[in-house]
PDB file of C-alpha atoms in Angstrom:
ATOM      1  CA  MET A   1      28.587  44.565 -40.905  1.00 46.00           C
ATOM      2  CA  ARG A   2      28.134  41.517 -43.307  1.00 45.00           C
ATOM      3  CA  THR A   3      28.307  44.044 -46.475  1.00 44.00           C
ATOM      4  CA  GLN A   4      31.287  45.494 -45.270  1.00 43.00           C
ATOM      5  CA  GLN A   5      33.510  42.466 -44.820  1.00 41.00           C
ATOM      6  CA  ILE A   6      32.209  41.275 -48.240  1.00 39.00           C
ATOM      7  CA  SER A   7      33.781  44.595 -49.557  1.00 41.00           C
ATOM      8  CA  TRP A   8      37.013  44.066 -47.944  1.00 41.00           C
ATOM      9  CA  ALA A   9      36.926  40.546 -48.967  1.00 40.00           C
ATOM     10  CA  LEU A  10      36.604  42.017 -52.754  1.00 40.00           C
ATOM     11  CA  VAL A  11      39.347  44.300 -52.550  1.00 41.00           C
ATOM     12  CA  ILE A  12      41.773  41.795 -50.832  1.00 42.00           C
ATOM     13  CA  LEU A  13      40.876  39.150 -54.200  1.00 40.00           C
ATOM     14  CA  PHE A  14      40.904  42.144 -56.289  1.00 41.00           C
ATOM     15  CA  SER A  15      44.388  42.497 -55.259  1.00 44.00           C
ATOM     16  CA  ILE A  16      45.689  39.310 -55.679  1.00 43.00           C
ATOM     17  CA  ASP A  17      44.062  38.700 -59.048  1.00 44.00           C
ATOM     18  CA  THR A  18      46.062  42.527 -60.169  1.00 44.00           C
ATOM     19  CA  ALA A  19      49.412  41.029 -58.818  1.00 43.00           C
ATOM     20  CA  ARG A  20      49.363  37.645 -60.312  1.00 45.00           C
ATOM     21  CA  CYS A  21      48.179  39.277 -64.057  1.00 48.00           C
ATOM     22  CA  VAL A  22      51.697  40.409 -63.621  1.00 58.00           C
ATOM     23  CA  ASP A  23      53.933  38.913 -64.911  1.00 73.00           C
ATOM     24  CA  LEU A  24      57.260  39.120 -62.556  1.00 81.00           C
ATOM     25  CA  PRO A  25      61.151  38.335 -63.871  1.00 85.00           C
ATOM     26  CA  GLU A  26      62.463  35.294 -61.856  1.00 86.00           C
ATOM     27  CA  TYR A  27      65.024  38.083 -60.381  1.00 86.00           C
ATOM     28  CA  LEU A  28      62.280  39.840 -58.330  1.00 87.00           C
ATOM     29  CA  HIS A  29      61.058  37.892 -55.082  1.00 85.00           C
ATOM     30  CA  VAL A  30      57.844  39.633 -53.771  1.00 87.00           C
ATOM     31  CA  CYS A  31      57.519  39.869 -49.853  1.00 85.00           C
ATOM     32  CA  HIS A  32      54.320  40.735 -48.429  1.00 84.00           C
ATOM     33  CA  ARG A  33      53.620  43.363 -45.538  1.00 81.00           C
ATOM     34  CA  GLU A  34      52.033  40.822 -42.972  1.00 84.00           C
ATOM     35  CA  ASP A  35      54.443  38.287 -43.319  1.00 86.00           C
ATOM     36  CA  PRO A  36      55.738  37.328 -39.975  1.00 89.00           C
ATOM     37  CA  LYS A  37      58.869  36.747 -41.301  1.00 90.00           C
ATOM     38  CA  LEU A  38      59.374  39.780 -43.032  1.00 87.00           C
ATOM     39  CA  ILE A  39      63.143  40.539 -42.605  1.00 89.00           C
ATOM     40  CA  ASP A  40      63.911  37.680 -43.532  1.00 90.00           C
ATOM     41  CA  CYS A  41      61.539  37.472 -47.117  1.00 90.00           C
ATOM     42  CA  MET A  42      63.565  41.334 -47.692  1.00 88.00           C
ATOM     43  CA  LYS A  43      67.076  39.381 -47.320  1.00 89.00           C
ATOM     44  CA  GLN A  44      66.770  36.377 -49.333  1.00 89.00           C
ATOM     45  CA  SER A  45      64.858  39.192 -51.995  1.00 89.00           C
ATOM     46  CA  ILE A  46      68.182  41.417 -52.283  1.00 88.00           C
ATOM     47  CA  GLU A  47      70.394  38.367 -52.484  1.00 88.00           C
ATOM     48  CA  THR A  48      68.432  36.760 -55.411  1.00 90.00           C
ATOM     49  CA  LEU A  49      68.943  39.890 -57.169  1.00 89.00           C
ATOM     50  CA  ARG A  50      72.546  40.291 -56.173  1.00 87.00           C
ATOM     51  CA  PRO A  51      73.476  37.993 -59.227  1.00 88.00           C
ATOM     52  CA  TYR A  52      71.575  39.548 -61.968  1.00 89.00           C
ATOM     53  CA  LEU A  53      73.230  43.042 -60.621  1.00 86.00           C
ATOM     54  CA  ALA A  54      76.667  42.094 -61.260  1.00 86.00           C
ATOM     55  CA  ARG A  55      76.141  41.184 -64.790  1.00 87.00           C
ATOM     56  CA  GLY A  56      73.200  43.673 -65.829  1.00 89.00           C
ATOM     57  CA  ILE A  57      69.823  43.216 -66.557  1.00 90.00           C
ATOM     58  CA  PRO A  58      69.206  44.932 -70.212  1.00 90.00           C
ATOM     59  CA  GLU A  59      65.484  44.392 -70.019  1.00 87.00           C
ATOM     60  CA  LEU A  60      65.580  47.139 -67.833  1.00 86.00           C
ATOM     61  CA  ASP A  61      67.990  48.963 -68.785  1.00 88.00           C
ATOM     62  CA  ILE A  62      70.231  48.051 -65.877  1.00 87.00           C
ATOM     63  CA  PRO A  63      73.936  48.358 -67.001  1.00 87.00           C
ATOM     64  CA  ALA A  64      76.441  45.554 -65.023  1.00 88.00           C
ATOM     65  CA  ILE A  65      77.567  46.915 -61.775  1.00 86.00           C
ATOM     66  CA  GLU A  66      80.747  46.097 -62.148  1.00 86.00           C
ATOM     67  CA  PRO A  67      83.132  47.843 -62.990  1.00 88.00           C
ATOM     68  CA  ILE A  68      82.037  51.270 -61.583  1.00 87.00           C
ATOM     69  CA  ASN A  69      83.622  54.154 -63.218  1.00 86.00           C
ATOM     70  CA  ILE A  70      84.434  56.555 -60.685  1.00 85.00           C
ATOM     71  CA  GLY A  71      86.437  58.908 -62.524  1.00 82.00           C
ATOM     72  CA  ASP A  72      89.562  61.119 -61.397  1.00 82.00           C
ATOM     73  CA  LEU A  73      90.487  62.397 -58.551  1.00 76.00           C
ATOM     74  CA  ILE A  74      93.387  63.997 -56.774  1.00 69.00           C
ATOM     75  CA  VAL A  75      94.596  61.595 -53.893  1.00 61.00           C
ATOM     76  CA  ALA A  76      96.642  63.644 -51.810  1.00 57.00           C
ATOM     77  CA  GLU A  77      97.855  67.339 -52.790  1.00 53.00           C
ATOM     78  CA  SER A  78     100.837  69.356 -50.859  1.00 51.00           C
ATOM     79  CA  VAL A  79     102.280  72.206 -51.134  1.00 48.00           C
ATOM     80  CA  PRO A  80     105.433  72.207 -53.727  1.00 50.00           C
ATOM     81  CA  GLY A  81     108.410  71.065 -52.630  1.00 50.00           C
ATOM     82  CA  GLN A  82     106.696  70.335 -48.991  1.00 52.00           C
ATOM     83  CA  GLY A  83     105.300  66.665 -49.961  1.00 64.00           C
ATOM     84  CA  VAL A  84     103.800  64.807 -52.571  1.00 67.00           C
ATOM     85  CA  SER A  85     100.677  65.034 -55.199  1.00 74.00           C
ATOM     86  CA  ILE A  86      99.025  61.882 -56.500  1.00 76.00           C
ATOM     87  CA  THR A  87      96.276  62.441 -58.817  1.00 83.00           C
ATOM     88  CA  ALA A  88      94.022  59.567 -60.206  1.00 84.00           C
ATOM     89  CA  LYS A  89      92.417  59.511 -63.341  1.00 87.00           C
ATOM     90  CA  ASP A  90      89.956  56.972 -64.575  1.00 89.00           C
ATOM     91  CA  ILE A  91      89.301  55.018 -61.488  1.00 89.00           C
ATOM     92  CA  LYS A  92      87.690  51.666 -61.706  1.00 91.00           C
ATOM     93  CA  ALA A  93      85.872  49.901 -58.997  1.00 90.00           C
ATOM     94  CA  TYR A  94      85.610  46.018 -58.741  1.00 92.00           C
ATOM     95  CA  GLY A  95      83.839  44.105 -55.916  1.00 90.00           C
ATOM     96  CA  PRO A  96      80.659  45.457 -55.259  1.00 88.00           C
ATOM     97  CA  SER A  97      78.067  42.826 -55.984  1.00 87.00           C
ATOM     98  CA  ASN A  98      80.073  40.641 -53.429  1.00 89.00           C
ATOM     99  CA  PHE A  99      78.530  42.202 -51.311  1.00 88.00           C
ATOM    100  CA  ARG A 100      76.635  40.623 -47.743  1.00 88.00           C
ATOM    101  CA  LEU A 101      73.530  41.511 -46.489  1.00 88.00           C
ATOM    102  CA  LYS A 102      74.293  41.958 -42.617  1.00 88.00           C
ATOM    103  CA  LYS A 103      71.471  43.882 -41.266  1.00 89.00           C
ATOM    104  CA  LEU A 104      68.518  45.509 -42.567  1.00 90.00           C
ATOM    105  CA  ASN A 105      65.821  47.718 -40.882  1.00 89.00           C
ATOM    106  CA  VAL A 106      62.324  48.381 -41.979  1.00 86.00           C
ATOM    107  CA  ILE A 107      61.559  51.745 -40.400  1.00 87.00           C
ATOM    108  CA  ASP A 108      58.379  52.618 -42.568  1.00 84.00           C
ATOM    109  CA  TYR A 109      57.255  49.583 -45.184  1.00 78.00           C
ATOM    110  CA  GLY A 110      57.636  50.865 -49.052  1.00 73.00           C
ATOM    111  CA  LYS A 111      59.357  54.051 -47.808  1.00 82.00           C
ATOM    112  CA  ILE A 112      61.982  54.099 -45.449  1.00 88.00           C
ATOM    113  CA  TYR A 113      65.015  51.182 -44.859  1.00 90.00           C
ATOM    114  CA  SER A 114      68.138  51.248 -43.190  1.00 93.00           C
ATOM    115  CA  PHE A 115      70.740  48.257 -43.671  1.00 90.00           C
ATOM    116  CA  GLU A 116      74.149  47.196 -43.393  1.00 93.00           C
ATOM    117  CA  LEU A 117      76.211  45.488 -46.057  1.00 91.00           C
ATOM    118  CA  GLU A 118      79.595  43.679 -45.869  1.00 92.00           C
ATOM    119  CA  LEU A 119      81.807  44.414 -48.454  1.00 90.00           C
ATOM    120  CA  PRO A 120      84.759  42.208 -48.117  1.00 91.00           C
ATOM    121  CA  GLN A 121      87.135  43.252 -51.042  1.00 90.00           C
ATOM    122  CA  LEU A 122      86.806  46.391 -53.392  1.00 89.00           C
ATOM    123  CA  TYR A 123      89.532  46.754 -56.003  1.00 92.00           C
ATOM    124  CA  VAL A 124      90.245  49.597 -57.394  1.00 91.00           C
ATOM    125  CA  GLU A 125      92.579  50.727 -60.832  1.00 93.00           C
ATOM    126  CA  GLY A 126      93.177  53.148 -62.846  1.00 92.00           C
ATOM    127  CA  ARG A 127      96.063  55.610 -64.140  1.00 92.00           C
ATOM    128  CA  TYR A 128      98.240  58.078 -61.701  1.00 88.00           C
ATOM    129  CA  VAL A 129     100.840  61.042 -61.760  1.00 87.00           C
ATOM    130  CA  VAL A 130     102.926  62.136 -58.696  1.00 81.00           C
ATOM    131  CA  ASP A 131     105.019  64.718 -57.850  1.00 78.00           C
ATOM    132  CA  GLY A 132     106.717  65.977 -55.594  1.00 73.00           C
ATOM    133  CA  ARG A 133     109.594  64.973 -52.586  1.00 69.00           C
ATOM    134  CA  ILE A 134     109.434  62.180 -50.392  1.00 63.00           C
ATOM    135  CA  ILE A 135     112.665  62.646 -47.615  1.00 61.00           C
ATOM    136  CA  LEU A 136     115.108  63.752 -50.194  1.00 65.00           C
ATOM    137  CA  PHE A 137     114.280  61.694 -53.030  1.00 66.00           C
ATOM    138  CA  PRO A 138     112.342  63.684 -55.813  1.00 72.00           C
ATOM    139  CA  VAL A 139     109.582  61.181 -57.254  1.00 73.00           C
ATOM    140  CA  LYS A 140     107.926  62.067 -60.594  1.00 75.00           C
ATOM    141  CA  GLY A 141     106.143  59.519 -62.348  1.00 79.00           C
ATOM    142  CA  ALA A 142     103.095  58.022 -64.333  1.00 87.00           C
ATOM    143  CA  GLY A 143     101.477  54.760 -65.042  1.00 89.00           C
ATOM    144  CA  LYS A 144      99.096  52.546 -63.597  1.00 92.00           C
ATOM    145  CA  PHE A 145      98.051  52.465 -60.038  1.00 89.00           C
ATOM    146  CA  THR A 146      96.098  50.138 -58.326  1.00 92.00           C
ATOM    147  CA  GLY A 147      94.678  49.407 -54.813  1.00 90.00           C
ATOM    148  CA  ASN A 148      92.701  46.846 -52.500  1.00 91.00           C
ATOM    149  CA  PHE A 149      90.436  47.499 -49.620  1.00 89.00           C
ATOM    150  CA  THR A 150      89.415  45.040 -47.107  1.00 89.00           C
ATOM    151  CA  GLN A 151      87.004  44.372 -44.366  1.00 87.00           C
ATOM    152  CA  GLY A 152      84.320  46.916 -45.574  1.00 89.00           C
ATOM    153  CA  ILE A 153      81.370  48.025 -44.311  1.00 93.00           C
ATOM    154  CA  GLY A 154      78.500  49.646 -45.860  1.00 92.00           C
ATOM    155  CA  ASN A 155      75.584  51.452 -44.104  1.00 95.00           C
ATOM    156  CA  VAL A 156      72.701  52.226 -46.414  1.00 93.00           C
ATOM    157  CA  ARG A 157      69.671  54.796 -45.528  1.00 93.00           C
ATOM    158  CA  ILE A 158      66.902  54.617 -48.332  1.00 92.00           C
ATOM    159  CA  LYS A 159      64.085  56.801 -48.367  1.00 92.00           C
ATOM    160  CA  GLY A 160      60.858  56.304 -50.991  1.00 87.00           C
ATOM    161  CA  ASP A 161      58.104  58.418 -52.170  1.00 88.00           C
ATOM    162  CA  ARG A 162      55.525  57.987 -54.386  1.00 87.00           C
ATOM    163  CA  LYS A 163      54.344  59.094 -58.017  1.00 86.00           C
ATOM    164  CA  VAL A 164      52.138  58.248 -60.404  1.00 88.00           C
ATOM    165  CA  ILE A 165      52.581  56.038 -63.940  1.00 87.00           C
ATOM    166  CA  ASN A 166      49.885  55.284 -66.215  1.00 87.00           C
ATOM    167  CA  GLY A 167      47.539  55.497 -63.737  1.00 87.00           C
ATOM    168  CA  LYS A 168      48.801  53.755 -60.985  1.00 88.00           C
ATOM    169  CA  ASN A 169      51.227  54.287 -57.989  1.00 87.00           C
ATOM    170  CA  HIS A 170      54.746  53.313 -58.016  1.00 86.00           C
ATOM    171  CA  LEU A 171      57.084  53.905 -55.247  1.00 86.00           C
ATOM    172  CA  SER A 172      60.531  55.779 -56.191  1.00 89.00           C
ATOM    173  CA  LEU A 173      64.126  56.373 -54.413  1.00 90.00           C
ATOM    174  CA  ALA A 174      63.903  60.090 -53.758  1.00 91.00           C
ATOM    175  CA  LYS A 175      67.036  59.474 -51.507  1.00 91.00           C
ATOM    176  CA  LEU A 176      69.960  56.538 -51.390  1.00 91.00           C
ATOM    177  CA  ASP A 177      72.581  57.341 -48.802  1.00 93.00           C
ATOM    178  CA  ILE A 178      75.717  55.124 -48.210  1.00 92.00           C
ATOM    179  CA  LYS A 179      78.612  55.632 -45.872  1.00 93.00           C
ATOM    180  CA  ILE A 180      81.839  53.030 -46.403  1.00 91.00           C
ATOM    181  CA  LYS A 181      84.198  52.173 -43.395  1.00 90.00           C
ATOM    182  CA  VAL A 182      87.307  50.067 -44.456  1.00 87.00           C
ATOM    183  CA  GLY A 183      89.509  47.749 -42.221  1.00 83.00           C
ATOM    184  CA  ASP A 184      92.428  47.440 -44.355  1.00 84.00           C
ATOM    185  CA  GLY A 185      94.046  47.445 -47.901  1.00 88.00           C
ATOM    186  CA  LYS A 186      96.846  48.885 -49.990  1.00 89.00           C
ATOM    187  CA  ILE A 187      97.805  50.832 -53.012  1.00 87.00           C
ATOM    188  CA  LYS A 188     100.738  50.128 -55.245  1.00 89.00           C
ATOM    189  CA  LEU A 189     101.866  52.624 -57.731  1.00 86.00           C
ATOM    190  CA  GLU A 190     103.870  50.771 -61.377  1.00 87.00           C
ATOM    191  CA  ASN A 191     106.282  52.333 -63.424  1.00 83.00           C
ATOM    192  CA  LEU A 192     108.217  54.344 -60.197  1.00 79.00           C
ATOM    193  CA  PHE A 193     111.263  56.029 -61.619  1.00 73.00           C
ATOM    194  CA  GLY A 194     111.214  54.672 -64.671  1.00 72.00           C
ATOM    195  CA  GLY A 195     110.474  51.099 -62.917  1.00 71.00           C
ATOM    196  CA  ASP A 196     113.286  51.164 -60.945  1.00 75.00           C
ATOM    197  CA  ARG A 197     111.622  48.470 -58.268  1.00 80.00           C
ATOM    198  CA  ALA A 198     113.798  49.204 -55.432  1.00 80.00           C
ATOM    199  CA  LEU A 199     112.803  52.948 -55.240  1.00 77.00           C
ATOM    200  CA  GLY A 200     109.632  52.113 -56.288  1.00 80.00           C
ATOM    201  CA  GLU A 201     109.356  49.823 -53.508  1.00 85.00           C
ATOM    202  CA  ILE A 202     110.036  52.221 -50.624  1.00 79.00           C
ATOM    203  CA  ILE A 203     107.904  54.945 -52.155  1.00 77.00           C
ATOM    204  CA  ASN A 204     105.027  52.638 -52.453  1.00 84.00           C
ATOM    205  CA  GLU A 205     105.581  51.279 -48.599  1.00 85.00           C
ATOM    206  CA  THR A 206     106.110  55.312 -47.688  1.00 78.00           C
ATOM    207  CA  ILE A 207     102.429  55.542 -49.385  1.00 76.00           C
ATOM    208  CA  ASN A 208     100.735  52.598 -47.444  1.00 84.00           C
ATOM    209  CA  LYS A 209     101.792  54.150 -44.455  1.00 81.00           C
ATOM    210  CA  ASN A 210      99.852  56.647 -44.839  1.00 76.00           C
ATOM    211  CA  PHE A 211      96.882  54.346 -46.002  1.00 79.00           C
ATOM    212  CA  ALA A 212      93.944  56.360 -44.266  1.00 79.00           C
ATOM    213  CA  VAL A 213      95.043  59.297 -46.041  1.00 75.00           C
ATOM    214  CA  VAL A 214      94.623  57.872 -49.464  1.00 74.00           C
ATOM    215  CA  SER A 215      91.645  55.922 -48.299  1.00 78.00           C
ATOM    216  CA  HIS A 216      90.106  59.166 -46.722  1.00 79.00           C
ATOM    217  CA  GLU A 217      90.211  60.875 -50.186  1.00 76.00           C
ATOM    218  CA  LEU A 218      89.112  57.851 -52.631  1.00 79.00           C
ATOM    219  CA  ILE A 219      86.242  56.287 -50.491  1.00 85.00           C
ATOM    220  CA  PRO A 220      83.811  59.051 -50.819  1.00 87.00           C
ATOM    221  CA  LEU A 221      84.047  58.677 -54.993  1.00 84.00           C
ATOM    222  CA  ILE A 222      83.354  54.871 -54.193  1.00 86.00           C
ATOM    223  CA  GLU A 223      80.526  55.834 -52.121  1.00 88.00           C
ATOM    224  CA  LYS A 224      78.874  58.343 -53.994  1.00 88.00           C
ATOM    225  CA  ALA A 225      78.866  55.802 -57.371  1.00 87.00           C
ATOM    226  CA  LEU A 226      77.321  53.398 -55.846  1.00 87.00           C
ATOM    227  CA  GLY A 227      75.055  55.086 -54.540  1.00 89.00           C
ATOM    228  CA  ARG A 228      74.365  56.889 -57.776  1.00 89.00           C
ATOM    229  CA  ILE A 229      74.081  53.428 -59.387  1.00 88.00           C
ATOM    230  CA  PHE A 230      72.304  51.865 -56.708  1.00 89.00           C
ATOM    231  CA  LYS A 231      69.266  54.775 -57.298  1.00 91.00           C
ATOM    232  CA  ARG A 232      69.203  54.197 -60.234  1.00 90.00           C
ATOM    233  CA  THR A 233      68.927  50.847 -60.671  1.00 90.00           C
ATOM    234  CA  GLY A 234      66.099  50.610 -57.588  1.00 89.00           C
ATOM    235  CA  ASN A 235      64.135  53.334 -59.984  1.00 91.00           C
ATOM    236  CA  LYS A 236      64.138  51.374 -63.060  1.00 90.00           C
ATOM    237  CA  ILE A 237      63.100  48.603 -60.895  1.00 90.00           C
ATOM    238  CA  LEU A 238      59.863  50.577 -59.356  1.00 88.00           C
ATOM    239  CA  GLU A 239      59.409  52.687 -62.236  1.00 90.00           C
ATOM    240  CA  ARG A 240      58.540  49.198 -63.951  1.00 89.00           C
ATOM    241  CA  PHE A 241      55.948  47.569 -61.741  1.00 87.00           C
ATOM    242  CA  PRO A 242      53.375  48.988 -59.722  1.00 88.00           C
ATOM    243  CA  GLU A 243      53.357  49.450 -55.891  1.00 85.00           C
ATOM    244  CA  GLU A 244      50.152  46.639 -55.558  1.00 85.00           C
ATOM    245  CA  VAL A 245      52.639  44.148 -57.181  1.00 85.00           C
ATOM    246  CA  LEU A 246      56.072  44.910 -55.636  1.00 82.00           C
ATOM    247  CA  PHE A 247      54.671  46.128 -51.767  1.00 80.00           C
ATOM    248  CA  PRO A 248      51.304  43.893 -51.366  1.00 74.00           C
TER     249      PRO A 248
END
């Protein structure tokens, strides 16, 4: 019995020494599995990492999280002559790094987590081309567009996996899903009708009365972009440090 206790003690000491010999950067705050305040520790760990994500971590080849390049999108498409088609290009999003972690659930330590993020404001910008008709007005134009989405809530679920790198066990993010709901928002298309302010305001007001339709098309692209970036960022960190160091 005493021999078994000594063996376990040696294993624990070896694990501690292994963790100590790795020089962790200041933005990585390690939480121990048996910590009675594990959830609070992990929340603090994420909060410590957040500002580094905003500006990027060059030594891990992690670019700044802002702006996020979302790409192109047909925001609204309708039958010619019966509505408006708006094509958005080169869309970029700002604001994800200002997230606030509201809830965190450890389903399986080191493997499965779910959490809720508050996204106070998401700002998007890009170029648009609009063509169609609203009531009796033919609408055509091209230029810059901006959009503000407020009171956003993101629900995230992460599933991890294990792999061996240089003979050591590492965790990896096998799956990361994020779903976003926004409370309110506004879209603005500039240079409508060649810059006619009065007509431009009428069209923008009409579009924003149907804001739910616009956000229904745009938000999924933001979800995919955020999921892709968070997964890549997480795996860059997990590939650098063994499981025994990050998840003791």
